[in-house]
Tab-separated table of C-alpha atoms and ligand atoms in Angstrom:
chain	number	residue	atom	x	y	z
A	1	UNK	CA	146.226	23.418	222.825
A	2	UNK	CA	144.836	26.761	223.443
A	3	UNK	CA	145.897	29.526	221.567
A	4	UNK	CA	148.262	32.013	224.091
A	5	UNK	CA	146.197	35.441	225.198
A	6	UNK	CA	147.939	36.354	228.095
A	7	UNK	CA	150.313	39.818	227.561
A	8	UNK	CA	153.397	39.831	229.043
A	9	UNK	CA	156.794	41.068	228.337
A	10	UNK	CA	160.597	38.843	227.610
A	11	UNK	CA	163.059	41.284	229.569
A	12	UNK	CA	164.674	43.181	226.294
A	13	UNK	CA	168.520	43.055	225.997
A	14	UNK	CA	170.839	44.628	223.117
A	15	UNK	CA	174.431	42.718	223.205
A	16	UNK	CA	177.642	43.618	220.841
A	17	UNK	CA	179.596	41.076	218.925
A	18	UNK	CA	182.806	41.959	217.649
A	19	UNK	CA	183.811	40.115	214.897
A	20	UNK	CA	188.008	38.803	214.271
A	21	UNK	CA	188.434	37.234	210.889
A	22	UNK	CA	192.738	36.116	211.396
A	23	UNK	CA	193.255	33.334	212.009
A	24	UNK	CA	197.187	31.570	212.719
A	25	UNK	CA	195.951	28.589	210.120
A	26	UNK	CA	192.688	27.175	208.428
A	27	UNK	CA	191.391	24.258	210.468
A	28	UNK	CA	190.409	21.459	207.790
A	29	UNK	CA	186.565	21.198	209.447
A	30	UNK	CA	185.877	25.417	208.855
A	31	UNK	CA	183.825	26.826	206.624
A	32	UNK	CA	183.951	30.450	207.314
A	33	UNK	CA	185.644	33.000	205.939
A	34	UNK	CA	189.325	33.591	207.427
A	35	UNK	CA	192.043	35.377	206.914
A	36	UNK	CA	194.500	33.292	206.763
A	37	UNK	CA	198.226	34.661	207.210
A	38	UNK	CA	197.094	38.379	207.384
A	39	UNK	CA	198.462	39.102	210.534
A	40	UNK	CA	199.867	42.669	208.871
A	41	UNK	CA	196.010	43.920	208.550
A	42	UNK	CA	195.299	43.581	211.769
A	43	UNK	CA	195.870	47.151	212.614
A	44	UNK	CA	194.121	48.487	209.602
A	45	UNK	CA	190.979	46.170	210.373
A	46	UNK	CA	190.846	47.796	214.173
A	47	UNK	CA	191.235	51.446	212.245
A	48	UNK	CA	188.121	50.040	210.394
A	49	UNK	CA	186.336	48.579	213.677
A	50	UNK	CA	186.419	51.916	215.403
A	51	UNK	CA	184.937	54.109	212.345
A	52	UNK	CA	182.052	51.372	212.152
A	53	UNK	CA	181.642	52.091	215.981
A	54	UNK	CA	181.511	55.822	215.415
A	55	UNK	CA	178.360	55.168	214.003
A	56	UNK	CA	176.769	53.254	217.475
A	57	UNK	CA	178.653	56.262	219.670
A	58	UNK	CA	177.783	55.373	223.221
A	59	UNK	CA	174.791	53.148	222.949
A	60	UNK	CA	174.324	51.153	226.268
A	61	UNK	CA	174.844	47.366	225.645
A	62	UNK	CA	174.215	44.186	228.340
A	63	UNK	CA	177.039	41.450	227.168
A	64	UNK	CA	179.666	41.792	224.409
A	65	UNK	CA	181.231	38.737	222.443
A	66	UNK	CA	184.876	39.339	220.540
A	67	UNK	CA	184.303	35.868	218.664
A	68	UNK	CA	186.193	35.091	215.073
A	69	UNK	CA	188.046	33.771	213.872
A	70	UNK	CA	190.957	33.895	216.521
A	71	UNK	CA	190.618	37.140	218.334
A	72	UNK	CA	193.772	36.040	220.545
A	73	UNK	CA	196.159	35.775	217.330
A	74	UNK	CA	195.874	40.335	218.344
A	75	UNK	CA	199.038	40.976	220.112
A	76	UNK	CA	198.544	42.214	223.557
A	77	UNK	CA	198.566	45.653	222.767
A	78	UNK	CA	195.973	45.094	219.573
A	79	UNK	CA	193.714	43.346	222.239
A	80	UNK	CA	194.417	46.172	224.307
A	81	UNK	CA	193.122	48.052	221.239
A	82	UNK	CA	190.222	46.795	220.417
A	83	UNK	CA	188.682	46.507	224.357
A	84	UNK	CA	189.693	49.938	224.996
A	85	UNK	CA	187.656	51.341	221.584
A	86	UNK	CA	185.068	48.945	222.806
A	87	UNK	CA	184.859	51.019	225.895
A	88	UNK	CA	184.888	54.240	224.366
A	89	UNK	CA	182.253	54.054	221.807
A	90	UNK	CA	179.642	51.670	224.264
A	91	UNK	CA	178.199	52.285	227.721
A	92	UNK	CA	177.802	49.560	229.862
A	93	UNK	CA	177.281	48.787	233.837
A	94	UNK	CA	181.120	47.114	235.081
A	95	UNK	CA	181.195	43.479	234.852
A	96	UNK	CA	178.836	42.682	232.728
A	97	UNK	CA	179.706	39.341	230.451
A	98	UNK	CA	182.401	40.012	228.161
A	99	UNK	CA	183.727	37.059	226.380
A	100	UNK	CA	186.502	36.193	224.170
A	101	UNK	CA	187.177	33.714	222.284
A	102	UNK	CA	191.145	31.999	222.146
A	103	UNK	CA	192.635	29.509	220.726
A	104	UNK	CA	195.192	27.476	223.139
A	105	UNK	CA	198.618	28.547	220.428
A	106	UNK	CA	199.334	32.220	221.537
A	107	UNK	CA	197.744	32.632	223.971
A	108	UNK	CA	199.928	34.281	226.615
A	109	UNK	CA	199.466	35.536	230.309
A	110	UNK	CA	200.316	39.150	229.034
A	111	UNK	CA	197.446	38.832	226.620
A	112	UNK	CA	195.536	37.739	229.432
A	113	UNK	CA	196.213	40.464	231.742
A	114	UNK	CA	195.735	42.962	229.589
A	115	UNK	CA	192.017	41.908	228.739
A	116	UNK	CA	191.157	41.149	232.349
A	117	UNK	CA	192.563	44.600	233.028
A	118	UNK	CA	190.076	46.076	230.436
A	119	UNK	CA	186.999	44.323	231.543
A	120	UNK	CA	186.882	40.842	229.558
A	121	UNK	CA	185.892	38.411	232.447
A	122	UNK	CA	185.178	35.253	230.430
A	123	UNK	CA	187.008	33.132	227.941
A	124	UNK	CA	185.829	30.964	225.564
A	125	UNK	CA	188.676	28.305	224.252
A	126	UNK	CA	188.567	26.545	222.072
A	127	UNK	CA	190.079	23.074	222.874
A	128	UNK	CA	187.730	20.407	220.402
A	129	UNK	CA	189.478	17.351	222.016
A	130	UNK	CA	192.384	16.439	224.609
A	131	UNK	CA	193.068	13.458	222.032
A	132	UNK	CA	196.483	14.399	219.561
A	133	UNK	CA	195.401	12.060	217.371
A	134	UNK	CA	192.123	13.860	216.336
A	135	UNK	CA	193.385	17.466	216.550
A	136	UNK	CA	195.784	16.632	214.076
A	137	UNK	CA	193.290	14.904	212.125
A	138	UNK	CA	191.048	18.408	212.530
A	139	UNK	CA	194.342	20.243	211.612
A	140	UNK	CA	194.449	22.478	215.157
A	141	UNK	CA	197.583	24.450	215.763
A	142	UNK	CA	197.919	23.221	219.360
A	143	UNK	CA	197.991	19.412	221.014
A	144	UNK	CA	196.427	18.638	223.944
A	145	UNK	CA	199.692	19.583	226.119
A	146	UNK	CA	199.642	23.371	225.364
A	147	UNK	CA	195.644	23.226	225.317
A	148	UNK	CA	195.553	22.238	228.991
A	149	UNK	CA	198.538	24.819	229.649
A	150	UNK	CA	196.460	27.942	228.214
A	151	UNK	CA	193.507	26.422	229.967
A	152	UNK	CA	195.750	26.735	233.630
A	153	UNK	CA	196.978	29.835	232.308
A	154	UNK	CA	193.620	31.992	232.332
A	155	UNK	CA	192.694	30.422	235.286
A	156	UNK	CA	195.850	31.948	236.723
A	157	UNK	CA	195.186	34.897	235.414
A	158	UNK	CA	192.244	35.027	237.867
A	159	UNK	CA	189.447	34.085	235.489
A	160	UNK	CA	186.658	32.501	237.209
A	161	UNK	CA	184.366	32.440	233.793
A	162	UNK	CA	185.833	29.655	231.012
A	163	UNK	CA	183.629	27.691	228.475
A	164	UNK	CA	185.348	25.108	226.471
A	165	UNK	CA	184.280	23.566	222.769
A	166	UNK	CA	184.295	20.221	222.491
A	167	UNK	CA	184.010	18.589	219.281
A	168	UNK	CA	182.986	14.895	218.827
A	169	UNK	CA	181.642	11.796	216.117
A	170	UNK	CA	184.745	12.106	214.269
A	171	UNK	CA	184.701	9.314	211.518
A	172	UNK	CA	186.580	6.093	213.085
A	173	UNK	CA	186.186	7.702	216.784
A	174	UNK	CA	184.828	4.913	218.985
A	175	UNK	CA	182.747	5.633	221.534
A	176	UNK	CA	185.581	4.698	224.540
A	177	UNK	CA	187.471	7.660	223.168
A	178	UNK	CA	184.806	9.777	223.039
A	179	UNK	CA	183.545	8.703	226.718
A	180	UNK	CA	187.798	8.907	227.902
A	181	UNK	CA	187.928	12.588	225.822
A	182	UNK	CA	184.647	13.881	227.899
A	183	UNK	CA	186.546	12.474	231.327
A	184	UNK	CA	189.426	14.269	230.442
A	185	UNK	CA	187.942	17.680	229.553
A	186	UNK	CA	185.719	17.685	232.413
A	187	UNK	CA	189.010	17.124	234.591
A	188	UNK	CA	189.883	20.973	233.362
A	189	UNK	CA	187.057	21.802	235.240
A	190	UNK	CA	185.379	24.516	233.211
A	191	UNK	CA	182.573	26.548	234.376
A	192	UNK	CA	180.476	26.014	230.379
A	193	UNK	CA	180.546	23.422	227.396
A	194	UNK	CA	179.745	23.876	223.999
A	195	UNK	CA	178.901	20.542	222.365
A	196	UNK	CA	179.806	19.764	218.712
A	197	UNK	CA	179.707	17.059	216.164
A	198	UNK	CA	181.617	17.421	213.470
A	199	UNK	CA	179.549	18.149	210.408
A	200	UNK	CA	181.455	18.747	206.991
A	201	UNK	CA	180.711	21.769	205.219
A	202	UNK	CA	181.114	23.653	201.856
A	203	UNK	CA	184.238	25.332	201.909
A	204	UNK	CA	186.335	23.205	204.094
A	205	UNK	CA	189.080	21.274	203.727
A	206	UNK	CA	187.338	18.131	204.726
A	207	UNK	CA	184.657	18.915	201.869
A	208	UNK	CA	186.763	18.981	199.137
A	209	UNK	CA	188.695	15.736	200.680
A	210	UNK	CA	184.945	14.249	200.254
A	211	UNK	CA	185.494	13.499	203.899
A	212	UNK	CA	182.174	11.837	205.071
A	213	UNK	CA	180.127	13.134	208.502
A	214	UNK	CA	178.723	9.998	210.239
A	215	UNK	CA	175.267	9.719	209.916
A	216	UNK	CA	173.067	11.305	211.987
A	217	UNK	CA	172.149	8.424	213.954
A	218	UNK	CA	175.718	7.464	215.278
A	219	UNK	CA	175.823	11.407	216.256
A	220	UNK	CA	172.567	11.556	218.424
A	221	UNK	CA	174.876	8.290	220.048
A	222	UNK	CA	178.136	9.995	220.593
A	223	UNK	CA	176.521	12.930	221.571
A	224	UNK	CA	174.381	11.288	223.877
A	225	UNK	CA	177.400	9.683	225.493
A	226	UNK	CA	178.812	13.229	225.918
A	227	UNK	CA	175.922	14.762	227.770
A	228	UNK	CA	175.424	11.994	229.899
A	229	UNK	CA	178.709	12.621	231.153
A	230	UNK	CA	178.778	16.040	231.387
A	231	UNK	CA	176.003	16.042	233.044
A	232	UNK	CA	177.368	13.410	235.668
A	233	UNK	CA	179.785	16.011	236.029
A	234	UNK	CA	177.421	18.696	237.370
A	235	UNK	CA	177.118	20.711	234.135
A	236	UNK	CA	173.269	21.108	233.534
A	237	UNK	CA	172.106	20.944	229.523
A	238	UNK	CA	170.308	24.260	228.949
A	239	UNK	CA	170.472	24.867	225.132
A	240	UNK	CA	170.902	22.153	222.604
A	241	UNK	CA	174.635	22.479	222.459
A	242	UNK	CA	175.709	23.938	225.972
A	243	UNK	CA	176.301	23.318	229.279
A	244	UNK	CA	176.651	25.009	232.021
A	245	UNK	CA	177.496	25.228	236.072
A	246	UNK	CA	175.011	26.710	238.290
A	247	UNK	CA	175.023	31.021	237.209
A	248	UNK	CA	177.447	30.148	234.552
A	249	UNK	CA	175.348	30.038	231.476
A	250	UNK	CA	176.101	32.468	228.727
A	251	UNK	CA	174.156	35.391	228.644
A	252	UNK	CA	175.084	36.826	225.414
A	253	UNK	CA	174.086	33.919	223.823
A	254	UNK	CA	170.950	33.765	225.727
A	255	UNK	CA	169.990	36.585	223.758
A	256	UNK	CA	170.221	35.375	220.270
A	257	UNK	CA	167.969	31.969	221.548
A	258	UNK	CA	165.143	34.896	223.484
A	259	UNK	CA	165.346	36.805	219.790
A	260	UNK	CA	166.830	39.719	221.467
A	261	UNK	CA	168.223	42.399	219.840
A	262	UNK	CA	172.092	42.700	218.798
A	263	UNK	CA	174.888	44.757	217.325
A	264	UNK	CA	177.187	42.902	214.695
A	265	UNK	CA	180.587	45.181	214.227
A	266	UNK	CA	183.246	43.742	211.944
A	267	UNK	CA	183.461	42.166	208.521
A	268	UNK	CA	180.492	39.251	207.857
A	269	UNK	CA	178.593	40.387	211.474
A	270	UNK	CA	175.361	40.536	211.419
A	271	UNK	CA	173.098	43.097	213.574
A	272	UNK	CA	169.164	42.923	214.816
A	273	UNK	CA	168.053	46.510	215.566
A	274	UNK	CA	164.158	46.934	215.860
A	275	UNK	CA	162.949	44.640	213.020
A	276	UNK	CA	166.075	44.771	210.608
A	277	UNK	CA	168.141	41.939	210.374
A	278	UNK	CA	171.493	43.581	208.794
A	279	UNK	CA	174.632	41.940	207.421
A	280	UNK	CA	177.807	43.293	206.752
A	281	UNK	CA	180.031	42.390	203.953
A	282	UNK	CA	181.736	39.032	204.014
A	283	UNK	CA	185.056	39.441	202.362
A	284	UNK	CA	187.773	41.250	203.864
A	285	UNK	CA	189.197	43.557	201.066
A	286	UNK	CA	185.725	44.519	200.156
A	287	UNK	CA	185.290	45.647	204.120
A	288	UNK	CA	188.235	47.985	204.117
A	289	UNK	CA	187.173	49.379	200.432
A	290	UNK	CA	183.448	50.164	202.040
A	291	UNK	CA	184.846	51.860	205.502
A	292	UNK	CA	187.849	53.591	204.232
A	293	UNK	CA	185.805	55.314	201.325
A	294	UNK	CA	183.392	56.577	204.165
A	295	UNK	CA	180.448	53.921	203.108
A	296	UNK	CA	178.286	51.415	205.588
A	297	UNK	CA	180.100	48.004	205.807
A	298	UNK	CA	176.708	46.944	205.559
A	299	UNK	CA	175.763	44.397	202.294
A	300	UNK	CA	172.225	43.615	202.644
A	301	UNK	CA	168.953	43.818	205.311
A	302	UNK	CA	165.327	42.205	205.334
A	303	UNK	CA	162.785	43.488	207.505
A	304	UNK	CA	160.584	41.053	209.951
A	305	UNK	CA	157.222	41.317	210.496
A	306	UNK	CA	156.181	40.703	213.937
A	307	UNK	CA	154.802	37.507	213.011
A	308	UNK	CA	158.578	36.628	211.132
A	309	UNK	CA	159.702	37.411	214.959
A	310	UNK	CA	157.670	35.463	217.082
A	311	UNK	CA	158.201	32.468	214.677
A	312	UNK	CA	162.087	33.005	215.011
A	313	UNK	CA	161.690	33.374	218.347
A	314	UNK	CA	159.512	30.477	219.162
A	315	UNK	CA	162.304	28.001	216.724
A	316	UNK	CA	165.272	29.538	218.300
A	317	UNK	CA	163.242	29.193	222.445
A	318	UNK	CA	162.447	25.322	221.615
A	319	UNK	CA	166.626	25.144	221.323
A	320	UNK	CA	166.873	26.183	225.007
A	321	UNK	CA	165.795	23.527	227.524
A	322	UNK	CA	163.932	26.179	229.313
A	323	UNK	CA	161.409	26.049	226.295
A	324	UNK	CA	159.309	29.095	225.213
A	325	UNK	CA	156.680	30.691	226.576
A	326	UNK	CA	154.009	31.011	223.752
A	327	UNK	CA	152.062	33.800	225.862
A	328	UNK	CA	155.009	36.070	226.349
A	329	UNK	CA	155.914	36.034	222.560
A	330	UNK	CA	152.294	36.610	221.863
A	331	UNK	CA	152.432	39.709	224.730
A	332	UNK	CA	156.221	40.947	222.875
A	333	UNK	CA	154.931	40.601	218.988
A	334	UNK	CA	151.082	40.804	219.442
A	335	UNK	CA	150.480	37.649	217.030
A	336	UNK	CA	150.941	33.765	217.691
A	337	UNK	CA	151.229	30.564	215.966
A	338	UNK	CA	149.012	29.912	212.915
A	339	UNK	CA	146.497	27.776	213.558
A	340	UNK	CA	148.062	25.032	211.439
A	341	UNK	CA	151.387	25.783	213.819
A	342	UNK	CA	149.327	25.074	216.852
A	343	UNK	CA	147.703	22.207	215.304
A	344	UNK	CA	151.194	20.977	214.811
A	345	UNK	CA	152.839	21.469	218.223
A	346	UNK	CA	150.013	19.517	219.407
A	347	UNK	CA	150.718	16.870	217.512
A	348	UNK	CA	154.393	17.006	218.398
A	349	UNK	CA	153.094	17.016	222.223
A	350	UNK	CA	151.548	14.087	221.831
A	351	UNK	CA	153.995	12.189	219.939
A	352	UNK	CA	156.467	13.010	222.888
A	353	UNK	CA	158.697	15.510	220.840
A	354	UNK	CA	157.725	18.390	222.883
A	355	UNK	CA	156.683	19.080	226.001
A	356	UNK	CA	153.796	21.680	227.629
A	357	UNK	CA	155.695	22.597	230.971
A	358	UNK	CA	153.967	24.990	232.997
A	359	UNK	CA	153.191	27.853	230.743
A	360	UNK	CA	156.167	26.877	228.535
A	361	UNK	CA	156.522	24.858	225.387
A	362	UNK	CA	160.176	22.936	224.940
A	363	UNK	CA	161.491	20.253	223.378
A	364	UNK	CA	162.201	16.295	225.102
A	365	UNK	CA	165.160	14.795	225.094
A	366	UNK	CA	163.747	13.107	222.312
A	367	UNK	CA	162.860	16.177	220.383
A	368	UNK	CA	165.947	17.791	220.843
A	369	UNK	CA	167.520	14.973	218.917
A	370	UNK	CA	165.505	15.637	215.769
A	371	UNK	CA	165.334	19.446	216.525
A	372	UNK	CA	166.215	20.723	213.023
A	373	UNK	CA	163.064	18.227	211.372
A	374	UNK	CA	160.975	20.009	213.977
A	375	UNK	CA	161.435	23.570	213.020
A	376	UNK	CA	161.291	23.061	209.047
A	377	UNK	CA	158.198	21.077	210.053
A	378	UNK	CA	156.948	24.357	212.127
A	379	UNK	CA	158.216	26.870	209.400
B	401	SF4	S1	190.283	28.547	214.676
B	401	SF4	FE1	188.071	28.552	214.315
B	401	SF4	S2	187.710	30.154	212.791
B	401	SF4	FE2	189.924	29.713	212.778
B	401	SF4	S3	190.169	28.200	211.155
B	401	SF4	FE3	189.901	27.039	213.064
B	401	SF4	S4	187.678	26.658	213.184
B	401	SF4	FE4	187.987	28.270	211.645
């Protein structure tokens, strides 16, 4: 393959994510860093939010995320909070994508109508699996019952934007429940998917049980299954783990996989200004210690060279089904793949793992089953 020369430009985009750390309980499959039964610092972390915002006062922004965590364990008048500091300190055009992740427990039509009033028009809940058995097995604070009732609920709330997560490959889960747990999720009839497999990490519950993942063949299987059916059902694959109706992709996290640039706000977010990747601090009490005594939430940063970029750009494109086009990253960060990078896509071409499509590079089918290998072997 020829190395790219042609200059051209990816469309630039700056997004906010807003980071919520309570959460009602842990899940036994999560690894992150919650805050477990803290509902009482929930107004103190929103004092903290808006000084961190002071410091981004009015910058215009495309999408913004409120992910966690649970951001729907706020009250309605917290959420009402947070969106409306949101919309003081940012500019943005009306109706641009503004998500939010819920959890079904909670999640009420006042809380509802108060974000749609402020200008969140998509919700992302988070459902894992219609199946009791396995959400009490994942140790979810809903059952399928009230899952499917908040799911009615924002759609009565005149929401026309709702991704679900589903979660799949539990250990013992055959592949009729899996196939009968797609059916039934699909019934909801979301406008996105997000696609999981249970994998057991540090940190969670299911780790120190010495709870074991299958292996990674029996998920490409399940997860096979899944896609097959969600696509039957009219949602098109266009990143590795989502799905989408027609229009109904998510844009914010579009960005991350085009290596655009982002704002992180909140305890553990990260940010990706110009070429500084930025991280604030991960533990809770240490947040409110930084912002209260006037000091940057911020705990570490590592520049990027423009060739760090285009290589994070180019692992991060071959995720998305649309691929990458090489020439447009060489046009954005004036460098391109090595020539032992090249040397290696080419190889991955012809052993069917990618794919040349017009002047884009993405992964098969195939490929995107072994994604991760690919990347380390591109590093
Ligand atoms: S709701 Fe999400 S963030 Fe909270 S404990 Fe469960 S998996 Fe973790």
């Amino acid at each position: 393959m020829k190395k790219p020369v042609i200059k051209c430009k990816i469309k630039e985009m700056k997004t906010l994510y807003v980071h919520i750390p309570f959460c009602g309980q842990k899940c036994f499959y999560c690894s992150f860093v919650v805050a477990v039964g803290q509902e009482r610092a929930i107004d103190r972390y929103l004092d903290c939010l808006a000084r961190e915002m002071l410091s981004y006062r009015l910058e215009e922004i495309k999408t913004v995320y409120v992910g966690g965590g649970t951001p729907t364990l706020l009250s309605a008048g917290q959420l009402c909070r947070l969106c409306g500091l949101i919309c003081e300190h940012f500019r943005f055009r009306p109706g641009i994508e503004w998500t939010v992740e819920a959890n079904p427990e909670g999640l009420t039509a006042e809380k509802l109508t108060v974000m749609k009033a402020a200008g969140v028009n998509r919700i992302s809940l988070g459902v894992q699996t219609l199946n009791d058995k396995y959400l009490r097995y994942l140790g979810r604070n809903h059952d399928a019952r009230s899952a499917q009732d908040a799911y009615r609920r924002i759609r009565d709330a005149g929401y026309t934007n709702v991704s679900i997560d589903m979660m799949l490959s539990f250990p013992g889960q055959t592949g009729g429940e899996i196939k009968e747990d797609a059916r039934l999720l699909i019934r909801l009839h979301s406008d996105h998917f997000s696609l999981y497999t249970l994998s057991v990490e540090e940190n969670s519950r299911f780790y120190t049980r010495n709870i074991a993942q299958n292996n990674g063949r029996g998920q490409a299987r399940h997860y096979q299954w899944a896609c097959a059916i969600l696509r039957d059902g009219g949602y098109a694959q266009y990143e590795v783990s989502n799905f989408a109706r027609p229009s109904k992709a998510a844009e914010h996290n579009l960005n991350y996989w085009q290596g655009g640039q982002y704002i992180g706000l909140g305890v553990g977010a990260h940010s990706y200004l110009g070429s500084i990747r930025s991280w604030n601090v991960s533990r809770l009490q240490e947040y409110f210690t930084r912002i209260e005594q006037g000091k940057p939430a911020q705990d570490g940063s590592e520049t990027l060279t423009p060739y760090d970029q285009m290589k994070e750009s180019l692992l991060f494109g071959l995720r998305m089904n649309l691929g990458v086009e090489l020439e447009a990253l060489a046009g954005r960060y004036g460098c391109f793949p090595s020539d032992a990078q090249m040397q290696k896509i080419d190889d991955f071409v012809r052993s069917g793992f990618l794919v040349r499509s017009g002047s884009f590079l993405r992964a098969s089918a195939r490929g995107r089953m072994v994604l991760d290998e690919l990347c380390a072997q591109l590093v």
